[in-house]
mmCIF file of C-alpha atoms and ligand atoms in Angstrom:
data_model
loop_
_atom_site.group_PDB
_atom_site.id
_atom_site.type_symbol
_atom_site.label_atom_id
_atom_site.label_comp_id
_atom_site.label_asym_id
_atom_site.label_seq_id
_atom_site.Cartn_x
_atom_site.Cartn_y
_atom_site.Cartn_z
ATOM 1 C CA MET A 1 82.176 57.658 141.441
ATOM 2 C CA LYS A 2 78.419 57.635 141.916
ATOM 3 C CA THR A 3 76.180 56.151 139.240
ATOM 4 C CA GLU A 4 73.422 58.759 139.140
ATOM 5 C CA ARG A 5 74.227 61.389 136.533
ATOM 6 C CA ILE A 6 73.139 64.985 137.105
ATOM 7 C CA LEU A 7 72.015 67.145 134.187
ATOM 8 C CA VAL A 8 73.046 70.738 134.796
ATOM 9 C CA THR A 9 71.305 73.136 132.443
ATOM 10 C CA GLY A 10 73.152 76.433 132.142
ATOM 11 C CA GLY A 11 76.164 74.671 133.628
ATOM 12 C CA THR A 12 78.765 76.959 132.055
ATOM 13 C CA GLY A 13 77.167 80.008 133.685
ATOM 14 C CA TYR A 14 78.127 81.662 136.938
ATOM 15 C CA ILE A 15 76.271 79.605 139.551
ATOM 16 C CA GLY A 16 76.048 76.568 137.268
ATOM 17 C CA SER A 17 79.814 76.210 136.863
ATOM 18 C CA HIS A 18 80.430 76.431 140.613
ATOM 19 C CA THR A 19 77.752 73.806 141.171
ATOM 20 C CA VAL A 20 79.296 71.468 138.581
ATOM 21 C CA VAL A 21 82.566 71.651 140.528
ATOM 22 C CA GLU A 22 80.831 70.733 143.801
ATOM 23 C CA LEU A 23 78.887 67.903 142.136
ATOM 24 C CA GLN A 24 82.041 66.415 140.666
ATOM 25 C CA GLN A 25 83.862 66.740 143.970
ATOM 26 C CA ALA A 26 80.950 64.861 145.591
ATOM 27 C CA GLY A 27 81.433 62.077 143.018
ATOM 28 C CA TYR A 28 78.567 62.749 140.612
ATOM 29 C CA PRO A 29 78.984 62.373 136.867
ATOM 30 C CA VAL A 30 77.635 65.508 135.222
ATOM 31 C CA VAL A 31 76.373 66.480 131.810
ATOM 32 C CA ILE A 32 76.017 70.169 131.060
ATOM 33 C CA ILE A 33 73.712 71.644 128.469
ATOM 34 C CA ASP A 34 74.227 75.308 127.676
ATOM 35 C CA ASN A 35 73.602 77.455 124.599
ATOM 36 C CA LEU A 36 76.603 79.667 125.508
ATOM 37 C CA SER A 37 74.394 82.745 125.131
ATOM 38 C CA ASN A 38 75.891 84.258 128.273
ATOM 39 C CA SER A 39 78.929 82.087 128.955
ATOM 40 C CA ASP A 40 82.014 80.695 127.313
ATOM 41 C CA ARG A 41 83.173 77.188 126.436
ATOM 42 C CA ALA A 42 86.468 77.971 128.211
ATOM 43 C CA VAL A 43 84.590 77.604 131.520
ATOM 44 C CA LEU A 44 84.898 73.836 130.922
ATOM 45 C CA ASP A 45 88.692 74.208 131.097
ATOM 46 C CA GLY A 46 88.401 76.054 134.400
ATOM 47 C CA ILE A 47 86.189 73.312 135.845
ATOM 48 C CA GLU A 48 88.624 70.655 134.650
ATOM 49 C CA ARG A 49 91.586 72.472 136.184
ATOM 50 C CA ILE A 50 89.841 72.479 139.570
ATOM 51 C CA THR A 51 88.433 68.945 139.645
ATOM 52 C CA GLY A 52 90.608 67.057 137.162
ATOM 53 C CA ILE A 53 87.441 65.947 135.391
ATOM 54 C CA ARG A 54 86.053 67.462 132.217
ATOM 55 C CA PRO A 55 82.256 67.437 132.439
ATOM 56 C CA ASP A 56 80.349 66.126 129.435
ATOM 57 C CA PHE A 57 79.014 69.086 127.499
ATOM 58 C CA VAL A 58 76.185 69.513 125.015
ATOM 59 C CA GLU A 59 75.912 72.849 123.259
ATOM 60 C CA GLY A 60 72.213 73.357 122.830
ATOM 61 C CA ASP A 61 69.117 75.277 123.747
ATOM 62 C CA CYS A 62 66.742 73.891 126.347
ATOM 63 C CA THR A 63 63.815 75.693 124.749
ATOM 64 C CA ASP A 64 64.108 73.131 121.930
ATOM 65 C CA ILE A 65 62.527 69.969 123.292
ATOM 66 C CA ASP A 66 64.070 67.833 120.530
ATOM 67 C CA VAL A 67 67.544 68.840 121.693
ATOM 68 C CA LEU A 68 66.623 67.678 125.186
ATOM 69 C CA ARG A 69 65.073 64.453 123.856
ATOM 70 C CA ALA A 70 68.324 63.647 122.072
ATOM 71 C CA LEU A 71 70.279 64.399 125.229
ATOM 72 C CA PHE A 72 68.137 62.041 127.333
ATOM 73 C CA ALA A 73 68.429 59.368 124.636
ATOM 74 C CA LYS A 74 72.217 59.583 124.848
ATOM 75 C CA TYR A 75 72.506 59.899 128.638
ATOM 76 C CA THR A 76 70.150 57.279 130.019
ATOM 77 C CA ASP A 77 71.707 57.524 133.496
ATOM 78 C CA ILE A 78 70.416 61.022 134.344
ATOM 79 C CA LYS A 79 68.661 60.861 137.721
ATOM 80 C CA GLY A 80 68.617 64.497 138.745
ATOM 81 C CA ILE A 81 68.376 67.905 137.083
ATOM 82 C CA ILE A 82 69.626 71.246 138.314
ATOM 83 C CA ASN A 83 68.084 73.926 136.147
ATOM 84 C CA PHE A 84 70.125 77.112 135.819
ATOM 85 C CA ALA A 85 69.372 77.773 132.152
ATOM 86 C CA ALA A 86 67.596 81.120 132.192
ATOM 87 C CA SER A 87 67.908 84.769 131.322
ATOM 88 C CA LYS A 88 68.605 86.772 134.471
ATOM 89 C CA ALA A 89 68.933 90.511 133.908
ATOM 90 C CA VAL A 90 66.088 92.477 135.493
ATOM 91 C CA GLY A 91 66.534 95.540 133.265
ATOM 92 C CA GLU A 92 66.798 93.553 130.035
ATOM 93 C CA SER A 93 63.627 91.682 130.928
ATOM 94 C CA MET A 94 61.716 94.996 130.869
ATOM 95 C CA GLN A 95 62.896 95.573 127.277
ATOM 96 C CA LYS A 96 62.543 91.999 126.051
ATOM 97 C CA PRO A 97 59.741 90.333 128.005
ATOM 98 C CA ILE A 98 58.994 87.677 125.383
ATOM 99 C CA LEU A 99 62.609 86.519 125.414
ATOM 100 C CA TYR A 100 62.388 86.097 129.182
ATOM 101 C CA TYR A 101 59.059 84.289 129.226
ATOM 102 C CA ARG A 102 60.129 82.059 126.335
ATOM 103 C CA ASN A 103 63.571 81.156 127.653
ATOM 104 C CA ASN A 104 62.726 80.717 131.275
ATOM 105 C CA LEU A 105 59.310 79.082 131.049
ATOM 106 C CA ASN A 106 59.746 76.894 127.951
ATOM 107 C CA THR A 107 62.989 75.503 129.324
ATOM 108 C CA LEU A 108 61.300 74.554 132.570
ATOM 109 C CA MET A 109 58.247 73.026 130.887
ATOM 110 C CA ASN A 110 60.387 70.993 128.492
ATOM 111 C CA LEU A 111 62.389 69.579 131.371
ATOM 112 C CA LEU A 112 59.287 68.776 133.430
ATOM 113 C CA GLU A 113 57.705 67.054 130.439
ATOM 114 C CA LEU A 114 60.722 64.814 129.862
ATOM 115 C CA MET A 115 61.491 63.904 133.472
ATOM 116 C CA GLY A 116 58.802 61.256 133.954
ATOM 117 C CA PRO A 117 59.441 59.303 130.728
ATOM 118 C CA ASN A 118 63.182 59.372 131.435
ATOM 119 C CA ASP A 119 62.915 58.234 135.044
ATOM 120 C CA VAL A 120 64.460 61.373 136.527
ATOM 121 C CA LYS A 121 63.834 61.576 140.259
ATOM 122 C CA GLY A 122 64.043 65.277 140.928
ATOM 123 C CA ILE A 123 64.695 68.804 139.752
ATOM 124 C CA VAL A 124 66.359 71.642 141.639
ATOM 125 C CA PHE A 125 65.027 74.993 140.508
ATOM 126 C CA SER A 126 66.859 78.336 140.797
ATOM 127 C CA SER A 127 64.419 80.838 142.193
ATOM 128 C CA SER A 128 65.131 84.186 143.755
ATOM 129 C CA CYS A 129 64.440 86.397 146.735
ATOM 130 C CA THR A 130 62.876 88.660 144.144
ATOM 131 C CA VAL A 131 59.623 86.721 144.748
ATOM 132 C CA TYR A 132 59.333 88.517 148.131
ATOM 133 C CA GLY A 133 59.435 91.968 146.494
ATOM 134 C CA GLU A 134 59.877 94.714 149.091
ATOM 135 C CA PRO A 135 59.233 92.718 152.261
ATOM 136 C CA ASP A 136 57.216 94.187 155.114
ATOM 137 C CA VAL A 137 59.450 92.437 157.632
ATOM 138 C CA ASN A 138 63.109 91.329 157.519
ATOM 139 C CA PRO A 139 64.541 88.759 157.624
ATOM 140 C CA VAL A 140 62.211 86.902 155.260
ATOM 141 C CA THR A 141 61.253 83.284 155.841
ATOM 142 C CA GLU A 142 59.870 80.915 153.220
ATOM 143 C CA LYS A 143 56.404 81.753 154.597
ATOM 144 C CA SER A 144 56.770 85.495 153.962
ATOM 145 C CA PRO A 145 54.196 86.738 151.468
ATOM 146 C CA ILE A 146 54.951 86.609 147.759
ATOM 147 C CA LYS A 147 54.578 90.103 146.284
ATOM 148 C CA LYS A 148 53.508 90.979 142.776
ATOM 149 C CA ALA A 149 56.576 90.801 140.529
ATOM 150 C CA THR A 150 57.995 94.128 139.380
ATOM 151 C CA SER A 151 59.776 92.767 136.284
ATOM 152 C CA PRO A 152 59.199 90.034 133.698
ATOM 153 C CA TYR A 153 62.341 88.350 135.095
ATOM 154 C CA GLY A 154 60.838 88.251 138.583
ATOM 155 C CA ASN A 155 57.537 87.112 137.148
ATOM 156 C CA THR A 156 59.200 84.150 135.409
ATOM 157 C CA LYS A 157 60.521 83.028 138.810
ATOM 158 C CA GLN A 158 57.066 83.261 140.401
ATOM 159 C CA ILE A 159 55.338 81.537 137.474
ATOM 160 C CA SER A 160 58.011 78.831 137.404
ATOM 161 C CA GLU A 161 57.417 78.051 141.067
ATOM 162 C CA GLU A 162 53.685 77.760 140.305
ATOM 163 C CA ILE A 163 54.269 75.553 137.263
ATOM 164 C CA ILE A 164 56.415 73.165 139.304
ATOM 165 C CA THR A 165 53.810 73.090 142.076
ATOM 166 C CA ASP A 166 50.952 72.404 139.641
ATOM 167 C CA VAL A 167 52.851 69.654 137.827
ATOM 168 C CA ILE A 168 53.824 67.913 141.046
ATOM 169 C CA ASN A 169 50.346 68.265 142.545
ATOM 170 C CA ALA A 170 48.978 66.674 139.368
ATOM 171 C CA GLY A 171 50.876 63.530 140.359
ATOM 172 C CA ALA A 172 54.169 63.802 138.498
ATOM 173 C CA PRO A 173 56.489 60.928 139.431
ATOM 174 C CA PHE A 174 59.328 63.162 140.653
ATOM 175 C CA LYS A 175 60.230 65.708 143.313
ATOM 176 C CA SER A 176 61.414 69.285 143.282
ATOM 177 C CA VAL A 177 63.481 71.510 145.520
ATOM 178 C CA ILE A 178 63.051 75.219 144.866
ATOM 179 C CA LEU A 179 65.955 77.355 146.057
ATOM 180 C CA ARG A 180 65.387 81.075 146.553
ATOM 181 C CA TYR A 181 68.774 82.722 146.254
ATOM 182 C CA PHE A 182 69.579 86.046 147.819
ATOM 183 C CA ASN A 183 72.529 87.897 146.184
ATOM 184 C CA PRO A 184 75.197 85.440 144.956
ATOM 185 C CA VAL A 185 78.690 86.955 144.857
ATOM 186 C CA GLY A 186 82.362 85.966 144.790
ATOM 187 C CA ALA A 187 84.183 83.291 142.823
ATOM 188 C CA HIS A 188 85.839 79.932 143.291
ATOM 189 C CA PRO A 189 88.858 80.384 145.633
ATOM 190 C CA SER A 190 91.092 78.870 142.920
ATOM 191 C CA ALA A 191 90.154 81.831 140.657
ATOM 192 C CA GLU A 192 89.627 79.313 137.844
ATOM 193 C CA ILE A 193 85.924 80.151 137.474
ATOM 194 C CA GLY A 194 83.798 83.153 138.396
ATOM 195 C CA GLU A 195 81.238 85.581 137.080
ATOM 196 C CA LEU A 196 81.774 86.742 133.503
ATOM 197 C CA PRO A 197 79.271 89.494 132.759
ATOM 198 C CA ASN A 198 78.580 90.521 129.184
ATOM 199 C CA GLY A 199 79.225 94.222 128.543
ATOM 200 C CA VAL A 200 78.723 96.774 131.297
ATOM 201 C CA PRO A 201 77.836 94.906 134.507
ATOM 202 C CA GLN A 202 74.477 95.676 136.058
ATOM 203 C CA ASN A 203 75.189 93.915 139.342
ATOM 204 C CA LEU A 204 77.151 95.462 142.171
ATOM 205 C CA ILE A 205 80.158 93.168 142.628
ATOM 206 C CA PRO A 206 81.255 92.815 138.998
ATOM 207 C CA TYR A 207 80.899 96.586 138.609
ATOM 208 C CA LEU A 208 82.894 97.091 141.798
ATOM 209 C CA THR A 209 85.761 94.762 140.828
ATOM 210 C CA GLN A 210 85.903 96.237 137.316
ATOM 211 C CA THR A 211 86.166 99.688 138.889
ATOM 212 C CA ALA A 212 88.856 98.512 141.304
ATOM 213 C CA ILE A 213 90.963 97.218 138.394
ATOM 214 C CA GLY A 214 90.434 100.377 136.356
ATOM 215 C CA ILE A 215 88.049 99.207 133.634
ATOM 216 C CA ARG A 216 85.346 101.534 135.014
ATOM 217 C CA LYS A 217 86.120 105.002 136.325
ATOM 218 C CA GLU A 218 83.802 105.061 139.287
ATOM 219 C CA LEU A 219 81.192 102.926 140.977
ATOM 220 C CA SER A 220 77.831 104.623 141.362
ATOM 221 C CA VAL A 221 76.120 103.939 144.667
ATOM 222 C CA PHE A 222 72.437 104.034 143.855
ATOM 223 C CA GLY A 223 70.965 106.121 146.654
ATOM 224 C CA ASP A 224 71.955 107.097 150.197
ATOM 225 C CA ASP A 225 68.533 108.273 151.318
ATOM 226 C CA TYR A 226 66.938 104.919 152.044
ATOM 227 C CA ASN A 227 65.533 104.102 155.443
ATOM 228 C CA THR A 228 68.641 102.119 156.464
ATOM 229 C CA PRO A 229 71.422 102.956 158.971
ATOM 230 C CA ASP A 230 73.768 104.454 156.337
ATOM 231 C CA GLY A 231 71.076 105.271 153.766
ATOM 232 C CA SER A 232 72.215 102.724 151.129
ATOM 233 C CA CYS A 233 70.259 99.583 150.194
ATOM 234 C CA ILE A 234 70.666 96.370 152.153
ATOM 235 C CA ARG A 235 71.019 92.879 150.647
ATOM 236 C CA ASP A 236 72.082 89.428 151.764
ATOM 237 C CA TYR A 237 75.295 88.641 149.858
ATOM 238 C CA ILE A 238 75.920 84.912 149.721
ATOM 239 C CA ASP A 239 79.161 83.305 148.582
ATOM 240 C CA VAL A 240 78.676 81.438 145.305
ATOM 241 C CA VAL A 241 80.539 78.342 146.559
ATOM 242 C CA ASP A 242 78.295 78.116 149.637
ATOM 243 C CA LEU A 243 75.343 78.459 147.284
ATOM 244 C CA ALA A 244 76.678 75.759 144.957
ATOM 245 C CA LYS A 245 77.055 73.330 147.868
ATOM 246 C CA ALA A 246 73.383 73.711 148.738
ATOM 247 C CA HIS A 247 72.500 72.379 145.276
ATOM 248 C CA VAL A 248 74.414 69.165 145.862
ATOM 249 C CA ILE A 249 72.582 68.643 149.152
ATOM 250 C CA ALA A 250 69.242 69.436 147.511
ATOM 251 C CA VAL A 251 69.655 67.058 144.580
ATOM 252 C CA GLU A 252 70.961 64.302 146.827
ATOM 253 C CA ARG A 253 67.952 64.770 149.101
ATOM 254 C CA MET A 254 65.656 63.877 146.184
ATOM 255 C CA LEU A 255 67.802 61.031 144.837
ATOM 256 C CA MET A 256 67.978 59.450 148.295
ATOM 257 C CA ASP A 257 64.322 60.149 149.113
ATOM 258 C CA ARG A 258 65.336 61.902 152.323
ATOM 259 C CA SER A 259 62.074 63.838 152.535
ATOM 260 C CA ASP A 260 58.427 62.796 152.412
ATOM 261 C CA GLU A 261 57.574 66.086 150.743
ATOM 262 C CA LYS A 262 57.391 66.116 146.953
ATOM 263 C CA ILE A 263 58.116 69.801 146.794
ATOM 264 C CA GLU A 264 60.247 71.879 149.144
ATOM 265 C CA ILE A 265 61.301 75.529 149.165
ATOM 266 C CA PHE A 266 64.383 76.955 150.870
ATOM 267 C CA ASN A 267 65.841 80.429 151.270
ATOM 268 C CA LEU A 268 69.565 80.462 150.584
ATOM 269 C CA GLY A 269 71.195 83.413 152.281
ATOM 270 C CA THR A 270 73.516 84.231 155.138
ATOM 271 C CA GLY A 271 70.910 85.827 157.374
ATOM 272 C CA ARG A 272 73.016 88.998 157.432
ATOM 273 C CA GLY A 273 71.951 92.239 155.796
ATOM 274 C CA VAL A 274 74.835 94.273 154.365
ATOM 275 C CA SER A 275 74.511 97.761 152.881
ATOM 276 C CA VAL A 276 76.123 98.844 149.622
ATOM 277 C CA LEU A 277 78.498 101.137 151.531
ATOM 278 C CA GLU A 278 79.367 98.366 153.989
ATOM 279 C CA LEU A 279 80.125 96.052 151.080
ATOM 280 C CA ILE A 280 82.470 98.580 149.474
ATOM 281 C CA ASN A 281 84.154 98.934 152.854
ATOM 282 C CA ALA A 282 84.495 95.158 153.240
ATOM 283 C CA PHE A 283 86.058 94.927 149.793
ATOM 284 C CA GLU A 284 88.556 97.709 150.497
ATOM 285 C CA ARG A 285 89.424 96.313 153.934
ATOM 286 C CA SER A 286 89.926 92.729 152.787
ATOM 287 C CA THR A 287 91.831 93.426 149.560
ATOM 288 C CA GLY A 288 93.584 96.702 150.385
ATOM 289 C CA VAL A 289 92.327 98.052 147.052
ATOM 290 C CA THR A 290 90.432 101.339 146.897
ATOM 291 C CA VAL A 291 87.177 101.570 144.957
ATOM 292 C CA PRO A 292 86.467 105.062 143.620
ATOM 293 C CA HIS A 293 82.758 105.639 144.153
ATOM 294 C CA LYS A 294 80.160 108.350 144.295
ATOM 295 C CA ILE A 295 76.608 108.554 145.527
ATOM 296 C CA VAL A 296 74.043 109.008 142.778
ATOM 297 C CA GLY A 297 70.251 108.865 142.691
ATOM 298 C CA ARG A 298 68.219 105.750 143.361
ATOM 299 C CA ARG A 299 67.948 103.076 140.655
ATOM 300 C CA ALA A 300 64.369 102.583 139.498
ATOM 301 C CA GLY A 301 62.839 99.392 140.809
ATOM 302 C CA ASP A 302 65.386 98.786 143.586
ATOM 303 C CA ILE A 303 64.243 97.263 146.829
ATOM 304 C CA GLU A 304 65.276 99.093 149.985
ATOM 305 C CA LYS A 305 66.208 96.137 152.122
ATOM 306 C CA VAL A 306 65.910 92.389 152.024
ATOM 307 C CA TRP A 307 67.764 89.649 153.813
ATOM 308 C CA ALA A 308 67.081 86.006 154.502
ATOM 309 C CA ASP A 309 66.088 83.976 157.463
ATOM 310 C CA PRO A 310 67.987 80.819 156.439
ATOM 311 C CA THR A 311 66.975 78.832 159.558
ATOM 312 C CA TYR A 312 64.858 76.368 157.621
ATOM 313 C CA ALA A 313 67.683 75.500 155.187
ATOM 314 C CA ASN A 314 70.145 75.379 158.091
ATOM 315 C CA ASN A 315 68.013 72.922 160.041
ATOM 316 C CA VAL A 316 66.504 70.774 157.313
ATOM 317 C CA LEU A 317 69.358 70.662 154.788
ATOM 318 C CA GLY A 318 72.122 70.846 157.392
ATOM 319 C CA TRP A 319 73.565 73.618 155.253
ATOM 320 C CA VAL A 320 74.964 76.943 156.299
ATOM 321 C CA ALA A 321 76.537 79.798 154.368
ATOM 322 C CA SER A 322 79.834 79.746 156.216
ATOM 323 C CA THR A 323 82.262 81.743 154.066
ATOM 324 C CA PRO A 324 83.181 85.037 155.751
ATOM 325 C CA LEU A 325 82.306 88.095 153.650
ATOM 326 C CA ASP A 326 85.968 89.163 153.544
ATOM 327 C CA ASP A 327 86.962 85.835 151.952
ATOM 328 C CA THR A 328 84.210 86.288 149.377
ATOM 329 C CA MET A 329 85.488 89.777 148.567
ATOM 330 C CA ARG A 330 89.016 88.398 148.141
ATOM 331 C CA SER A 331 87.812 85.625 145.810
ATOM 332 C CA ALA A 332 85.890 88.154 143.695
ATOM 333 C CA TRP A 333 89.035 90.261 143.443
ATOM 334 C CA ALA A 334 91.333 87.309 142.671
ATOM 335 C CA TRP A 335 88.973 86.343 139.827
ATOM 336 C CA GLN A 336 88.988 89.866 138.401
ATOM 337 C CA CYS A 337 92.812 89.848 138.534
ATOM 338 C CA ARG A 338 92.878 86.443 136.797
ATOM 339 C CA LEU A 339 90.691 87.800 133.988
ATOM 340 C CA ARG A 340 93.182 90.624 133.570
ATOM 341 C CA GLU A 341 96.162 88.204 133.516
ATOM 342 C CA ARG A 342 94.449 86.242 130.804
ATOM 343 C CA GLY A 343 93.742 89.385 128.826
ATOM 344 C CA ILE A 344 89.990 88.783 128.989
ATOM 345 C CA MET A 345 89.147 91.953 130.924
HETATM 346 C C1 LIG B 1 68.299 91.788 141.679
HETATM 347 C C2 LIG B 1 67.274 90.834 142.221
HETATM 348 C C3 LIG B 1 67.731 89.404 142.162
HETATM 349 C C4 LIG B 1 68.201 89.061 140.779
HETATM 350 C C5 LIG B 1 69.319 90.001 140.399
HETATM 351 C C6 LIG B 1 69.788 89.661 139.010
HETATM 352 C C7 LIG B 1 65.952 91.751 144.032
HETATM 353 C C8 LIG B 1 65.865 91.998 145.500
HETATM 354 N N1 LIG B 1 67.032 91.130 143.620
HETATM 355 O O1 LIG B 1 69.312 91.862 142.601
HETATM 356 O O2 LIG B 1 66.676 88.563 142.490
HETATM 357 O O3 LIG B 1 68.642 87.746 140.735
HETATM 358 O O4 LIG B 1 68.818 91.341 140.434
HETATM 359 O O5 LIG B 1 70.380 90.707 138.369
HETATM 360 O O6 LIG B 1 65.094 92.101 143.270
HETATM 361 N N2 LIG B 1 74.117 98.821 143.175
HETATM 362 C C9 LIG B 1 74.818 100.017 143.176
HETATM 363 N N3 LIG B 1 75.597 100.304 142.093
HETATM 364 C C10 LIG B 1 75.714 99.461 141.014
HETATM 365 C C11 LIG B 1 74.996 98.244 141.031
HETATM 366 C C12 LIG B 1 74.198 97.952 142.117
HETATM 367 O O7 LIG B 1 74.744 100.787 144.134
HETATM 368 O O8 LIG B 1 76.429 99.811 140.061
HETATM 369 C C13 LIG B 1 73.295 98.468 144.349
HETATM 370 C C14 LIG B 1 71.835 98.274 144.050
HETATM 371 O O9 LIG B 1 71.129 99.455 144.187
HETATM 372 C C15 LIG B 1 71.455 97.246 145.110
HETATM 373 C C16 LIG B 1 72.729 96.440 145.335
HETATM 374 O O10 LIG B 1 73.772 97.238 144.817
HETATM 375 O O11 LIG B 1 71.127 97.903 146.301
HETATM 376 C C17 LIG B 1 72.723 95.110 144.651
HETATM 377 O O12 LIG B 1 72.375 95.293 143.296
HETATM 378 P P1 LIG B 1 72.486 94.118 142.216
HETATM 379 O O13 LIG B 1 73.802 93.456 142.322
HETATM 380 O O14 LIG B 1 72.086 94.680 140.911
HETATM 381 O O15 LIG B 1 71.417 93.045 142.707
HETATM 382 P P2 LIG B 1 69.868 93.236 143.095
HETATM 383 O O16 LIG B 1 69.274 94.365 142.372
HETATM 384 O O17 LIG B 1 69.771 93.211 144.578
#
């Protein structure tokens, strides 16, 4: 067991829980803080079933700095932070902008404020390919232009990157790795943890698997008149376990002082653009399950095509998204079936 504890905010959420598993398997003691606003305490059981270790858990809200102060007072061995605690629904952020700015920005500022006094060496921040908007050229590299955000959610990611940069440039005694995720999908291959959307899913894969199992009648494909080979939108779907592994490498890089840079930014994607129709096909091919679907009009605010150039992360982090798409589709399906077995969905 390593001695440096990692604080994982939002650690019972989708990407957070998969990252906790990878951290524990790499030997790191973990403490999770989560307000359970979009996740369930039972996720801790799933993590424990995979790793044999129950992570320490604090139920609390990172927007309350006193909650975080108490946490740091109790866990004096925290050396790294991975910050997942944030609201993440694009549509909801249009309706409730203050909630998004408050949750996402106050959480980050509280953490940054407490890192120095508590001798924390680095913070990994969850950013998004949404910062590139509709790119002029694909694939996008980390040097591709940042476009004006089209939602408060996207804006919180851009502002957060700027806050981290300003704080570090002002001489903060810690480092940061900013990870720009493309579209995280799939579940742990054990089917013990996965994505657990609240209500009607807004994202493609949970909607697709819920349709495949019969909870939803039909998947709507939002548009087939885009300027893409089959007319549907193109994204870079990255397996959540591959994504989780990148966080372990990133936090370790700061703890071990492997880079001279105080702030680094990496795209995390596969480098492969996949259309909505291709994804449905991949799901049907790899699971043998049919997904009833129909083409409907475009969804407001959707980007036509975006996929990553992950070369920089491949070379510098020695990380590559290696899970074949078909395996990811099977893990997403196995998770949906597990939820059904457990009577959850
Ligand atoms: C967007 C953001 C991403 C953010 C995520 C969180 C961009 C490029 N990406 O992802 O940063 O983290 O929201 O929610 O801004 N689709 C259907 N039918 C459905 C659902 C989706 O056809 O029922 C299509 C969409 O039109 C899109 C693709 O599937 O082309 C993926 O959609 P979704 O899973 O919602 O993710 P993004 O919108 O790409």
